Amino acid sequence: MSAVLISAEELREALTGKTIRLLDVRWALGDPDGPEHYRKGHIPGAVFVDLDTELAAPPSPARGRHPLPDAGQLEKCARSWGVCRGDPVVVYDATGGMAAARAWWLLRWAGIADVRILDGGLPAWTRDGGELATGAAPDPAPGDVELAPGALPVIDADTVARWDGVLLDARATERYRGDTEPVDPRAGHIPGAISAPTAENLTADGCFRPPELLRERFAGLGTGPVAVYCGSGVTATHQIAALAVIGVEAALYPGSWSQWSHDPKRPVATGAGA
């Protein structure tokens, strides 16, 4: 078991010996049916977590589509999921950890040290013979966790503008180049950013690439302090998780492109070059 990931086999073994808080974070851009996916089948004991309302503050042009939640509200949510002080937490989705990484990052940022992403998510669980529960689960007993944000680095737009290091854009290459922009008001990328699509962290079966391949991938993207952004601060956390697997700390720009592109004072670059 790494500090970031847990395999389906490891999770099955761990669940027989201790209490683990399981969080189902199924979400994807344009797919509002996470609760229905959860009801159709989830890991027994898992609690559904709504990314839009529980893992983010309300959206705005000034702050982006998924601003970081208020610390007190995040603590209230975590307690409603049954998280208690000292509990290990495992988060999963069905999209290679793209959404679950947001919960991993937020809870680590808020001071919970033992948070893991189920490598390969729900498909890996079922491939390994894991059973599924269906229907709505009863609310768990309230937890007593106390959260203290600040354990992971965060940067704002002004810091990004003068970033003296490696700035990774985790969006798809076509959005980075400015060929298309399906959500935000301007197409392109932050000047100086390097294209590093999050999807390239994964193998064909939706698991994280082995550490040696991740190390090789990121070694070619430059040196210096690392910061990551994406469309709205969700898939960038997957990039941060992949970097953490190989021991590289990276800062998150939570507002990401959804904040930057709404500010007419911020410059925009297009094309394949940084």
PDB file of C-alpha atoms in Angstrom:
ATOM      1  CA  MET A   1       0.000   0.000   0.000  1.00  0.00           C
ATOM      2  CA  SER A   2       1.440   3.361  -1.008  1.00  0.00           C
ATOM      3  CA  ALA A   3       0.810   6.661   0.722  1.00  0.00           C
ATOM      4  CA  VAL A   4      -1.631   7.608  -2.042  1.00  0.00           C
ATOM      5  CA  LEU A   5      -3.188   4.477  -3.536  1.00  0.00           C
ATOM      6  CA  ILE A   6      -4.752   1.262  -2.318  1.00  0.00           C
ATOM      7  CA  SER A   7      -5.475  -1.705  -4.569  1.00  0.00           C
ATOM      8  CA  ALA A   8      -8.789  -3.538  -4.588  1.00  0.00           C
ATOM      9  CA  GLU A   9      -7.110  -6.578  -3.046  1.00  0.00           C
ATOM     10  CA  GLU A  10      -5.548  -4.489  -0.283  1.00  0.00           C
ATOM     11  CA  LEU A  11      -8.879  -2.823   0.418  1.00  0.00           C
ATOM     12  CA  ARG A  12     -10.702  -6.149   0.709  1.00  0.00           C
ATOM     13  CA  GLU A  13      -8.103  -7.343   3.215  1.00  0.00           C
ATOM     14  CA  ALA A  14      -8.134  -4.074   5.173  1.00  0.00           C
ATOM     15  CA  LEU A  15     -11.926  -4.028   5.476  1.00  0.00           C
ATOM     16  CA  THR A  16     -11.849  -7.300   7.410  1.00  0.00           C
ATOM     17  CA  GLY A  17      -9.604  -5.922  10.107  1.00  0.00           C
ATOM     18  CA  LYS A  18     -10.507  -2.304  10.836  1.00  0.00           C
ATOM     19  CA  THR A  19     -12.948   0.508  10.250  1.00  0.00           C
ATOM     20  CA  ILE A  20     -12.352   2.324   6.985  1.00  0.00           C
ATOM     21  CA  ARG A  21     -14.534   5.185   5.827  1.00  0.00           C
ATOM     22  CA  LEU A  22     -15.413   4.567   2.187  1.00  0.00           C
ATOM     23  CA  LEU A  23     -16.480   7.537   0.069  1.00  0.00           C
ATOM     24  CA  ASP A  24     -18.114   7.078  -3.332  1.00  0.00           C
ATOM     25  CA  VAL A  25     -17.289  10.192  -5.372  1.00  0.00           C
ATOM     26  CA  ARG A  26     -18.725   9.355  -8.769  1.00  0.00           C
ATOM     27  CA  TRP A  27     -18.902  12.536 -10.812  1.00  0.00           C
ATOM     28  CA  ALA A  28     -18.031  13.639 -14.325  1.00  0.00           C
ATOM     29  CA  LEU A  29     -18.473  16.881 -16.213  1.00  0.00           C
ATOM     30  CA  GLY A  30     -21.913  16.751 -17.824  1.00  0.00           C
ATOM     31  CA  ASP A  31     -23.034  13.701 -15.814  1.00  0.00           C
ATOM     32  CA  PRO A  32     -25.305  14.718 -12.911  1.00  0.00           C
ATOM     33  CA  ASP A  33     -26.362  11.136 -12.160  1.00  0.00           C
ATOM     34  CA  GLY A  34     -23.809  10.210  -9.506  1.00  0.00           C
ATOM     35  CA  PRO A  35     -26.497   9.401  -6.899  1.00  0.00           C
ATOM     36  CA  GLU A  36     -28.238   7.081  -9.349  1.00  0.00           C
ATOM     37  CA  HIS A  37     -24.969   5.333 -10.203  1.00  0.00           C
ATOM     38  CA  TYR A  38     -24.424   4.868  -6.472  1.00  0.00           C
ATOM     39  CA  ARG A  39     -27.888   3.346  -5.966  1.00  0.00           C
ATOM     40  CA  LYS A  40     -27.317   0.914  -8.831  1.00  0.00           C
ATOM     41  CA  GLY A  41     -24.182  -0.447  -7.201  1.00  0.00           C
ATOM     42  CA  HIS A  42     -21.539   0.652  -4.698  1.00  0.00           C
ATOM     43  CA  ILE A  43     -18.975  -0.870  -2.379  1.00  0.00           C
ATOM     44  CA  PRO A  44     -20.792  -2.032   0.760  1.00  0.00           C
ATOM     45  CA  GLY A  45     -20.500   0.583   3.493  1.00  0.00           C
ATOM     46  CA  ALA A  46     -19.610   3.422   1.139  1.00  0.00           C
ATOM     47  CA  VAL A  47     -21.245   6.834   1.525  1.00  0.00           C
ATOM     48  CA  PHE A  48     -22.052   8.877  -1.571  1.00  0.00           C
ATOM     49  CA  VAL A  49     -20.311  12.259  -1.714  1.00  0.00           C
ATOM     50  CA  ASP A  50     -21.594  14.987  -4.015  1.00  0.00           C
ATOM     51  CA  LEU A  51     -18.609  16.729  -5.573  1.00  0.00           C
ATOM     52  CA  ASP A  52     -20.483  19.847  -6.674  1.00  0.00           C
ATOM     53  CA  THR A  53     -22.112  20.608  -3.319  1.00  0.00           C
ATOM     54  CA  GLU A  54     -19.883  18.923  -0.710  1.00  0.00           C
ATOM     55  CA  LEU A  55     -16.402  19.173  -2.203  1.00  0.00           C
ATOM     56  CA  ALA A  56     -16.739  22.719  -3.541  1.00  0.00           C
ATOM     57  CA  ALA A  57     -18.148  26.099  -2.641  1.00  0.00           C
ATOM     58  CA  PRO A  58     -20.791  27.653  -4.928  1.00  0.00           C
ATOM     59  CA  PRO A  59     -19.367  28.586  -8.355  1.00  0.00           C
ATOM     60  CA  SER A  60     -18.776  32.143  -9.510  1.00  0.00           C
ATOM     61  CA  PRO A  61     -16.829  33.825 -12.316  1.00  0.00           C
ATOM     62  CA  ALA A  62     -14.560  35.413  -9.706  1.00  0.00           C
ATOM     63  CA  ARG A  63     -13.657  32.133  -7.979  1.00  0.00           C
ATOM     64  CA  GLY A  64     -14.226  29.476 -10.641  1.00  0.00           C
ATOM     65  CA  ARG A  65     -16.562  26.513 -11.077  1.00  0.00           C
ATOM     66  CA  HIS A  66     -15.341  24.511  -8.079  1.00  0.00           C
ATOM     67  CA  PRO A  67     -13.856  26.848  -5.447  1.00  0.00           C
ATOM     68  CA  LEU A  68     -12.441  25.263  -2.328  1.00  0.00           C
ATOM     69  CA  PRO A  69     -15.166  24.735   0.261  1.00  0.00           C
ATOM     70  CA  ASP A  70     -15.280  26.629   3.532  1.00  0.00           C
ATOM     71  CA  ALA A  71     -13.334  24.690   6.153  1.00  0.00           C
ATOM     72  CA  GLY A  72     -16.243  24.571   8.564  1.00  0.00           C
ATOM     73  CA  GLN A  73     -18.616  23.326   5.883  1.00  0.00           C
ATOM     74  CA  LEU A  74     -16.137  20.636   4.796  1.00  0.00           C
ATOM     75  CA  GLU A  75     -15.818  19.470   8.393  1.00  0.00           C
ATOM     76  CA  LYS A  76     -19.609  19.337   8.701  1.00  0.00           C
ATOM     77  CA  CYS A  77     -19.797  17.233   5.550  1.00  0.00           C
ATOM     78  CA  ALA A  78     -17.000  14.912   6.658  1.00  0.00           C
ATOM     79  CA  ARG A  79     -18.798  14.308   9.938  1.00  0.00           C
ATOM     80  CA  SER A  80     -22.004  13.567   8.034  1.00  0.00           C
ATOM     81  CA  TRP A  81     -20.063  10.892   6.119  1.00  0.00           C
ATOM     82  CA  GLY A  82     -19.215   9.288   9.465  1.00  0.00           C
ATOM     83  CA  VAL A  83     -15.527  10.243   9.489  1.00  0.00           C
ATOM     84  CA  CYS A  84     -14.085  10.141  13.005  1.00  0.00           C
ATOM     85  CA  ARG A  85     -10.725  11.244  14.336  1.00  0.00           C
ATOM     86  CA  GLY A  86      -8.085   8.708  13.365  1.00  0.00           C
ATOM     87  CA  ASP A  87     -10.205   6.961  10.725  1.00  0.00           C
ATOM     88  CA  PRO A  88      -8.437   5.916   7.531  1.00  0.00           C
ATOM     89  CA  VAL A  89     -10.415   7.006   4.474  1.00  0.00           C
ATOM     90  CA  VAL A  90     -10.618   5.424   1.017  1.00  0.00           C
ATOM     91  CA  VAL A  91     -12.180   7.330  -1.881  1.00  0.00           C
ATOM     92  CA  TYR A  92     -13.216   5.926  -5.234  1.00  0.00           C
ATOM     93  CA  ASP A  93     -15.125   6.613  -8.434  1.00  0.00           C
ATOM     94  CA  ALA A  94     -15.556   4.794 -11.750  1.00  0.00           C
ATOM     95  CA  THR A  95     -13.323   7.061 -13.849  1.00  0.00           C
ATOM     96  CA  GLY A  96      -9.787   6.197 -12.815  1.00  0.00           C
ATOM     97  CA  GLY A  97      -9.817   8.444  -9.759  1.00  0.00           C
ATOM     98  CA  MET A  98     -10.457  11.643 -11.742  1.00  0.00           C
ATOM     99  CA  ALA A  99     -13.212  12.740  -9.342  1.00  0.00           C
ATOM    100  CA  ALA A 100     -12.181  10.812  -6.243  1.00  0.00           C
ATOM    101  CA  ALA A 101      -8.826  12.603  -6.256  1.00  0.00           C
ATOM    102  CA  ARG A 102     -10.662  15.809  -5.356  1.00  0.00           C
ATOM    103  CA  ALA A 103     -11.849  14.196  -2.110  1.00  0.00           C
ATOM    104  CA  TRP A 104      -8.368  12.729  -1.527  1.00  0.00           C
ATOM    105  CA  TRP A 105      -6.769  16.144  -1.950  1.00  0.00           C
ATOM    106  CA  LEU A 106      -9.308  18.065   0.139  1.00  0.00           C
ATOM    107  CA  LEU A 107      -9.129  15.681   3.076  1.00  0.00           C
ATOM    108  CA  ARG A 108      -5.322  15.603   2.952  1.00  0.00           C
ATOM    109  CA  TRP A 109      -5.289  19.410   2.700  1.00  0.00           C
ATOM    110  CA  ALA A 110      -7.614  19.512   5.704  1.00  0.00           C
ATOM    111  CA  GLY A 111      -5.254  17.461   7.851  1.00  0.00           C
ATOM    112  CA  ILE A 112      -6.335  13.812   7.486  1.00  0.00           C
ATOM    113  CA  ALA A 113      -3.091  11.945   6.867  1.00  0.00           C
ATOM    114  CA  ASP A 114      -4.427   8.509   5.899  1.00  0.00           C
ATOM    115  CA  VAL A 115      -6.520   9.029   2.771  1.00  0.00           C
ATOM    116  CA  ARG A 116      -6.134   6.663  -0.176  1.00  0.00           C
ATOM    117  CA  ILE A 117      -7.545   6.499  -3.689  1.00  0.00           C
ATOM    118  CA  LEU A 118      -8.833   3.070  -4.726  1.00  0.00           C
ATOM    119  CA  ASP A 119      -6.583   2.363  -7.699  1.00  0.00           C
ATOM    120  CA  GLY A 120      -8.794   1.588 -10.676  1.00  0.00           C
ATOM    121  CA  GLY A 121     -11.927   2.557  -8.772  1.00  0.00           C
ATOM    122  CA  LEU A 122     -15.144   0.574  -8.832  1.00  0.00           C
ATOM    123  CA  PRO A 123     -14.216  -1.361 -12.002  1.00  0.00           C
ATOM    124  CA  ALA A 124     -11.078  -2.665 -10.257  1.00  0.00           C
ATOM    125  CA  TRP A 125     -13.166  -3.639  -7.227  1.00  0.00           C
ATOM    126  CA  THR A 126     -15.573  -5.712  -9.324  1.00  0.00           C
ATOM    127  CA  ARG A 127     -12.753  -7.239 -11.401  1.00  0.00           C
ATOM    128  CA  ASP A 128     -11.224  -8.429  -8.145  1.00  0.00           C
ATOM    129  CA  GLY A 129     -14.475 -10.141  -7.182  1.00  0.00           C
ATOM    130  CA  GLY A 130     -15.718  -7.450  -4.822  1.00  0.00           C
ATOM    131  CA  GLU A 131     -19.417  -7.459  -4.064  1.00  0.00           C
ATOM    132  CA  LEU A 132     -21.709  -4.484  -4.600  1.00  0.00           C
ATOM    133  CA  ALA A 133     -24.564  -3.135  -2.511  1.00  0.00           C
ATOM    134  CA  THR A 134     -27.547  -1.495  -4.168  1.00  0.00           C
ATOM    135  CA  GLY A 135     -30.141   1.067  -3.191  1.00  0.00           C
ATOM    136  CA  ALA A 136     -29.856   3.955  -0.779  1.00  0.00           C
ATOM    137  CA  ALA A 137     -27.743   3.299   2.299  1.00  0.00           C
ATOM    138  CA  PRO A 138     -28.749   4.502   5.770  1.00  0.00           C
ATOM    139  CA  ASP A 139     -27.012   7.600   7.020  1.00  0.00           C
ATOM    140  CA  PRO A 140     -23.884   6.700   8.989  1.00  0.00           C
ATOM    141  CA  ALA A 141     -23.490   7.643  12.634  1.00  0.00           C
ATOM    142  CA  PRO A 142     -22.118  11.209  12.763  1.00  0.00           C
ATOM    143  CA  GLY A 143     -18.351  11.447  12.978  1.00  0.00           C
ATOM    144  CA  ASP A 144     -16.240  13.682  15.181  1.00  0.00           C
ATOM    145  CA  VAL A 145     -13.341  14.504  12.855  1.00  0.00           C
ATOM    146  CA  GLU A 146     -11.726  17.908  13.271  1.00  0.00           C
ATOM    147  CA  LEU A 147     -10.302  19.467  10.127  1.00  0.00           C
ATOM    148  CA  ALA A 148      -7.529  22.053   9.902  1.00  0.00           C
ATOM    149  CA  PRO A 149      -6.891  23.150   6.294  1.00  0.00           C
ATOM    150  CA  GLY A 150      -3.426  24.053   5.091  1.00  0.00           C
ATOM    151  CA  ALA A 151      -1.574  20.728   5.006  1.00  0.00           C
ATOM    152  CA  LEU A 152      -1.110  20.866   1.206  1.00  0.00           C
ATOM    153  CA  PRO A 153       0.074  23.878  -0.835  1.00  0.00           C
ATOM    154  CA  VAL A 154      -2.405  26.138  -2.624  1.00  0.00           C
ATOM    155  CA  ILE A 155      -1.674  29.106  -4.881  1.00  0.00           C
ATOM    156  CA  ASP A 156      -3.847  31.896  -6.279  1.00  0.00           C
ATOM    157  CA  ALA A 157      -3.992  33.549  -9.692  1.00  0.00           C
ATOM    158  CA  ASP A 158      -1.473  36.255  -8.814  1.00  0.00           C
ATOM    159  CA  THR A 159       1.036  33.620  -7.717  1.00  0.00           C
ATOM    160  CA  VAL A 160       0.407  31.640 -10.899  1.00  0.00           C
ATOM    161  CA  ALA A 161       1.099  34.754 -12.972  1.00  0.00           C
ATOM    162  CA  ARG A 162       4.594  35.027 -11.509  1.00  0.00           C
ATOM    163  CA  TRP A 163       5.236  31.304 -10.981  1.00  0.00           C
ATOM    164  CA  ASP A 164       8.937  30.511 -11.185  1.00  0.00           C
ATOM    165  CA  GLY A 165       8.802  26.800 -11.756  1.00  0.00           C
ATOM    166  CA  VAL A 166       6.824  24.159 -13.641  1.00  0.00           C
ATOM    167  CA  LEU A 167       3.161  24.949 -14.267  1.00  0.00           C
ATOM    168  CA  LEU A 168       1.231  21.926 -15.540  1.00  0.00           C
ATOM    169  CA  ASP A 169      -2.078  22.192 -17.398  1.00  0.00           C
ATOM    170  CA  ALA A 170      -3.937  18.946 -16.702  1.00  0.00           C
ATOM    171  CA  ARG A 171      -6.695  19.435 -19.280  1.00  0.00           C
ATOM    172  CA  ALA A 172      -6.987  17.608 -22.594  1.00  0.00           C
ATOM    173  CA  THR A 173      -4.473  18.742 -25.199  1.00  0.00           C
ATOM    174  CA  GLU A 174      -7.115  20.278 -27.478  1.00  0.00           C
ATOM    175  CA  ARG A 175      -8.313  22.555 -24.685  1.00  0.00           C
ATOM    176  CA  TYR A 176      -4.738  23.522 -23.841  1.00  0.00           C
ATOM    177  CA  ARG A 177      -4.070  24.475 -27.467  1.00  0.00           C
ATOM    178  CA  GLY A 178      -7.313  26.428 -27.660  1.00  0.00           C
ATOM    179  CA  ASP A 179      -8.768  24.257 -30.433  1.00  0.00           C
ATOM    180  CA  THR A 180     -11.965  23.957 -28.428  1.00  0.00           C
ATOM    181  CA  GLU A 181     -13.407  25.264 -25.181  1.00  0.00           C
ATOM    182  CA  PRO A 182     -16.703  23.631 -24.203  1.00  0.00           C
ATOM    183  CA  VAL A 183     -17.216  25.295 -20.817  1.00  0.00           C
ATOM    184  CA  ASP A 184     -15.218  28.439 -20.149  1.00  0.00           C
ATOM    185  CA  PRO A 185     -15.371  31.881 -21.829  1.00  0.00           C
ATOM    186  CA  ARG A 186     -11.933  31.903 -23.487  1.00  0.00           C
ATOM    187  CA  ALA A 187      -9.943  29.147 -25.167  1.00  0.00           C
ATOM    188  CA  GLY A 188      -6.251  28.508 -24.613  1.00  0.00           C
ATOM    189  CA  HIS A 189      -3.955  28.188 -21.621  1.00  0.00           C
ATOM    190  CA  ILE A 190      -2.051  30.206 -19.043  1.00  0.00           C
ATOM    191  CA  PRO A 191       1.158  31.544 -20.640  1.00  0.00           C
ATOM    192  CA  GLY A 192       4.133  29.432 -19.641  1.00  0.00           C
ATOM    193  CA  ALA A 193       2.054  26.372 -18.745  1.00  0.00           C
ATOM    194  CA  ILE A 194       3.047  22.940 -20.044  1.00  0.00           C
ATOM    195  CA  SER A 195       0.428  20.539 -21.375  1.00  0.00           C
ATOM    196  CA  ALA A 196       0.252  17.387 -19.235  1.00  0.00           C
ATOM    197  CA  PRO A 197      -3.185  15.764 -19.692  1.00  0.00           C
ATOM    198  CA  THR A 198      -4.373  13.947 -16.597  1.00  0.00           C
ATOM    199  CA  ALA A 199      -5.568  10.976 -18.654  1.00  0.00           C
ATOM    200  CA  GLU A 200      -1.936  10.104 -19.344  1.00  0.00           C
ATOM    201  CA  ASN A 201      -1.508   9.194 -15.674  1.00  0.00           C
ATOM    202  CA  LEU A 202      -3.602   6.071 -16.282  1.00  0.00           C
ATOM    203  CA  THR A 203      -3.243   2.697 -17.962  1.00  0.00           C
ATOM    204  CA  ALA A 204      -5.906   1.311 -20.277  1.00  0.00           C
ATOM    205  CA  ASP A 205      -7.720  -0.352 -17.365  1.00  0.00           C
ATOM    206  CA  GLY A 206      -8.057   2.923 -15.438  1.00  0.00           C
ATOM    207  CA  CYS A 207      -5.311   2.273 -12.887  1.00  0.00           C
ATOM    208  CA  PHE A 208      -2.436   4.648 -12.197  1.00  0.00           C
ATOM    209  CA  ARG A 209       0.672   3.943 -14.205  1.00  0.00           C
ATOM    210  CA  PRO A 210       3.470   2.223 -12.284  1.00  0.00           C
ATOM    211  CA  PRO A 211       5.722   4.660 -10.404  1.00  0.00           C
ATOM    212  CA  GLU A 212       8.636   4.165 -12.774  1.00  0.00           C
ATOM    213  CA  LEU A 213       6.481   5.229 -15.739  1.00  0.00           C
ATOM    214  CA  LEU A 214       5.050   8.200 -13.874  1.00  0.00           C
ATOM    215  CA  ARG A 215       8.570   9.217 -12.902  1.00  0.00           C
ATOM    216  CA  GLU A 216       9.656   9.003 -16.532  1.00  0.00           C
ATOM    217  CA  ARG A 217       6.638  11.010 -17.663  1.00  0.00           C
ATOM    218  CA  PHE A 218       7.089  13.915 -15.277  1.00  0.00           C
ATOM    219  CA  ALA A 219      10.889  13.978 -15.539  1.00  0.00           C
ATOM    220  CA  GLY A 220      10.523  15.281 -19.073  1.00  0.00           C
ATOM    221  CA  LEU A 221       8.310  18.221 -18.133  1.00  0.00           C
ATOM    222  CA  GLY A 222      10.887  20.439 -16.490  1.00  0.00           C
ATOM    223  CA  THR A 223      12.476  21.130 -13.115  1.00  0.00           C
ATOM    224  CA  GLY A 224      11.674  23.397 -10.188  1.00  0.00           C
ATOM    225  CA  PRO A 225       8.633  23.875  -7.952  1.00  0.00           C
ATOM    226  CA  VAL A 226       5.508  22.326  -9.477  1.00  0.00           C
ATOM    227  CA  ALA A 227       1.993  23.765  -9.648  1.00  0.00           C
ATOM    228  CA  VAL A 228      -1.036  22.278 -11.395  1.00  0.00           C
ATOM    229  CA  TYR A 229      -4.302  23.580 -12.768  1.00  0.00           C
ATOM    230  CA  CYS A 230      -7.100  22.176 -14.918  1.00  0.00           C
ATOM    231  CA  GLY A 231     -10.566  23.422 -15.848  1.00  0.00           C
ATOM    232  CA  SER A 232     -11.933  23.956 -12.355  1.00  0.00           C
ATOM    233  CA  GLY A 233      -9.540  22.382  -9.857  1.00  0.00           C
ATOM    234  CA  VAL A 234     -10.881  18.822  -9.984  1.00  0.00           C
ATOM    235  CA  THR A 235      -8.714  16.756 -12.337  1.00  0.00           C
ATOM    236  CA  ALA A 236      -5.667  18.795 -11.317  1.00  0.00           C
ATOM    237  CA  THR A 237      -5.852  16.964  -7.997  1.00  0.00           C
ATOM    238  CA  HIS A 238      -5.434  13.692  -9.900  1.00  0.00           C
ATOM    239  CA  GLN A 239      -2.210  15.090 -11.320  1.00  0.00           C
ATOM    240  CA  ILE A 240      -1.105  16.038  -7.804  1.00  0.00           C
ATOM    241  CA  ALA A 241      -1.886  12.498  -6.646  1.00  0.00           C
ATOM    242  CA  ALA A 242       0.178  11.021  -9.484  1.00  0.00           C
ATOM    243  CA  LEU A 243       3.074  13.284  -8.561  1.00  0.00           C
ATOM    244  CA  ALA A 244       2.693  12.315  -4.890  1.00  0.00           C
ATOM    245  CA  VAL A 245       3.031   8.642  -5.868  1.00  0.00           C
ATOM    246  CA  ILE A 246       6.599   9.430  -6.991  1.00  0.00           C
ATOM    247  CA  GLY A 247       7.344  11.719  -4.066  1.00  0.00           C
ATOM    248  CA  VAL A 248       6.908  15.087  -5.805  1.00  0.00           C
ATOM    249  CA  GLU A 249       4.887  17.759  -4.009  1.00  0.00           C
ATOM    250  CA  ALA A 250       2.800  20.052  -6.208  1.00  0.00           C
ATOM    251  CA  ALA A 251       0.668  23.092  -5.433  1.00  0.00           C
ATOM    252  CA  LEU A 252      -2.942  23.346  -6.598  1.00  0.00           C
ATOM    253  CA  TYR A 253      -4.357  26.410  -8.321  1.00  0.00           C
ATOM    254  CA  PRO A 254      -8.006  25.843  -7.291  1.00  0.00           C
ATOM    255  CA  GLY A 255      -9.578  28.511  -9.491  1.00  0.00           C
ATOM    256  CA  SER A 256      -7.865  27.003 -12.531  1.00  0.00           C
ATOM    257  CA  TRP A 257      -8.905  27.923 -16.072  1.00  0.00           C
ATOM    258  CA  SER A 258     -12.516  28.619 -15.030  1.00  0.00           C
ATOM    259  CA  GLN A 259     -11.284  31.530 -12.891  1.00  0.00           C
ATOM    260  CA  TRP A 260      -8.383  32.684 -15.059  1.00  0.00           C
ATOM    261  CA  SER A 261     -10.383  32.816 -18.297  1.00  0.00           C
ATOM    262  CA  HIS A 262     -13.124  34.940 -16.712  1.00  0.00           C
ATOM    263  CA  ASP A 263     -10.656  37.697 -15.822  1.00  0.00           C
ATOM    264  CA  PRO A 264     -10.059  39.902 -18.895  1.00  0.00           C
ATOM    265  CA  LYS A 265      -6.812  41.197 -17.349  1.00  0.00           C
ATOM    266  CA  ARG A 266      -5.257  37.730 -17.477  1.00  0.00           C
ATOM    267  CA  PRO A 267      -3.329  36.898 -20.673  1.00  0.00           C
ATOM    268  CA  VAL A 268      -4.118  33.784 -22.693  1.00  0.00           C
ATOM    269  CA  ALA A 269      -1.820  31.722 -24.895  1.00  0.00           C
ATOM    270  CA  THR A 270      -2.881  29.338 -27.662  1.00  0.00           C
ATOM    271  CA  GLY A 271      -1.176  26.668 -29.716  1.00  0.00           C
ATOM    272  CA  ALA A 272       1.093  23.809 -28.742  1.00  0.00           C
ATOM    273  CA  GLY A 273       3.890  25.875 -27.188  1.00  0.00           C
ATOM    274  CA  ALA A 274       3.990  27.129 -23.597  1.00  0.00           C
TER     275      ALA A 274
END
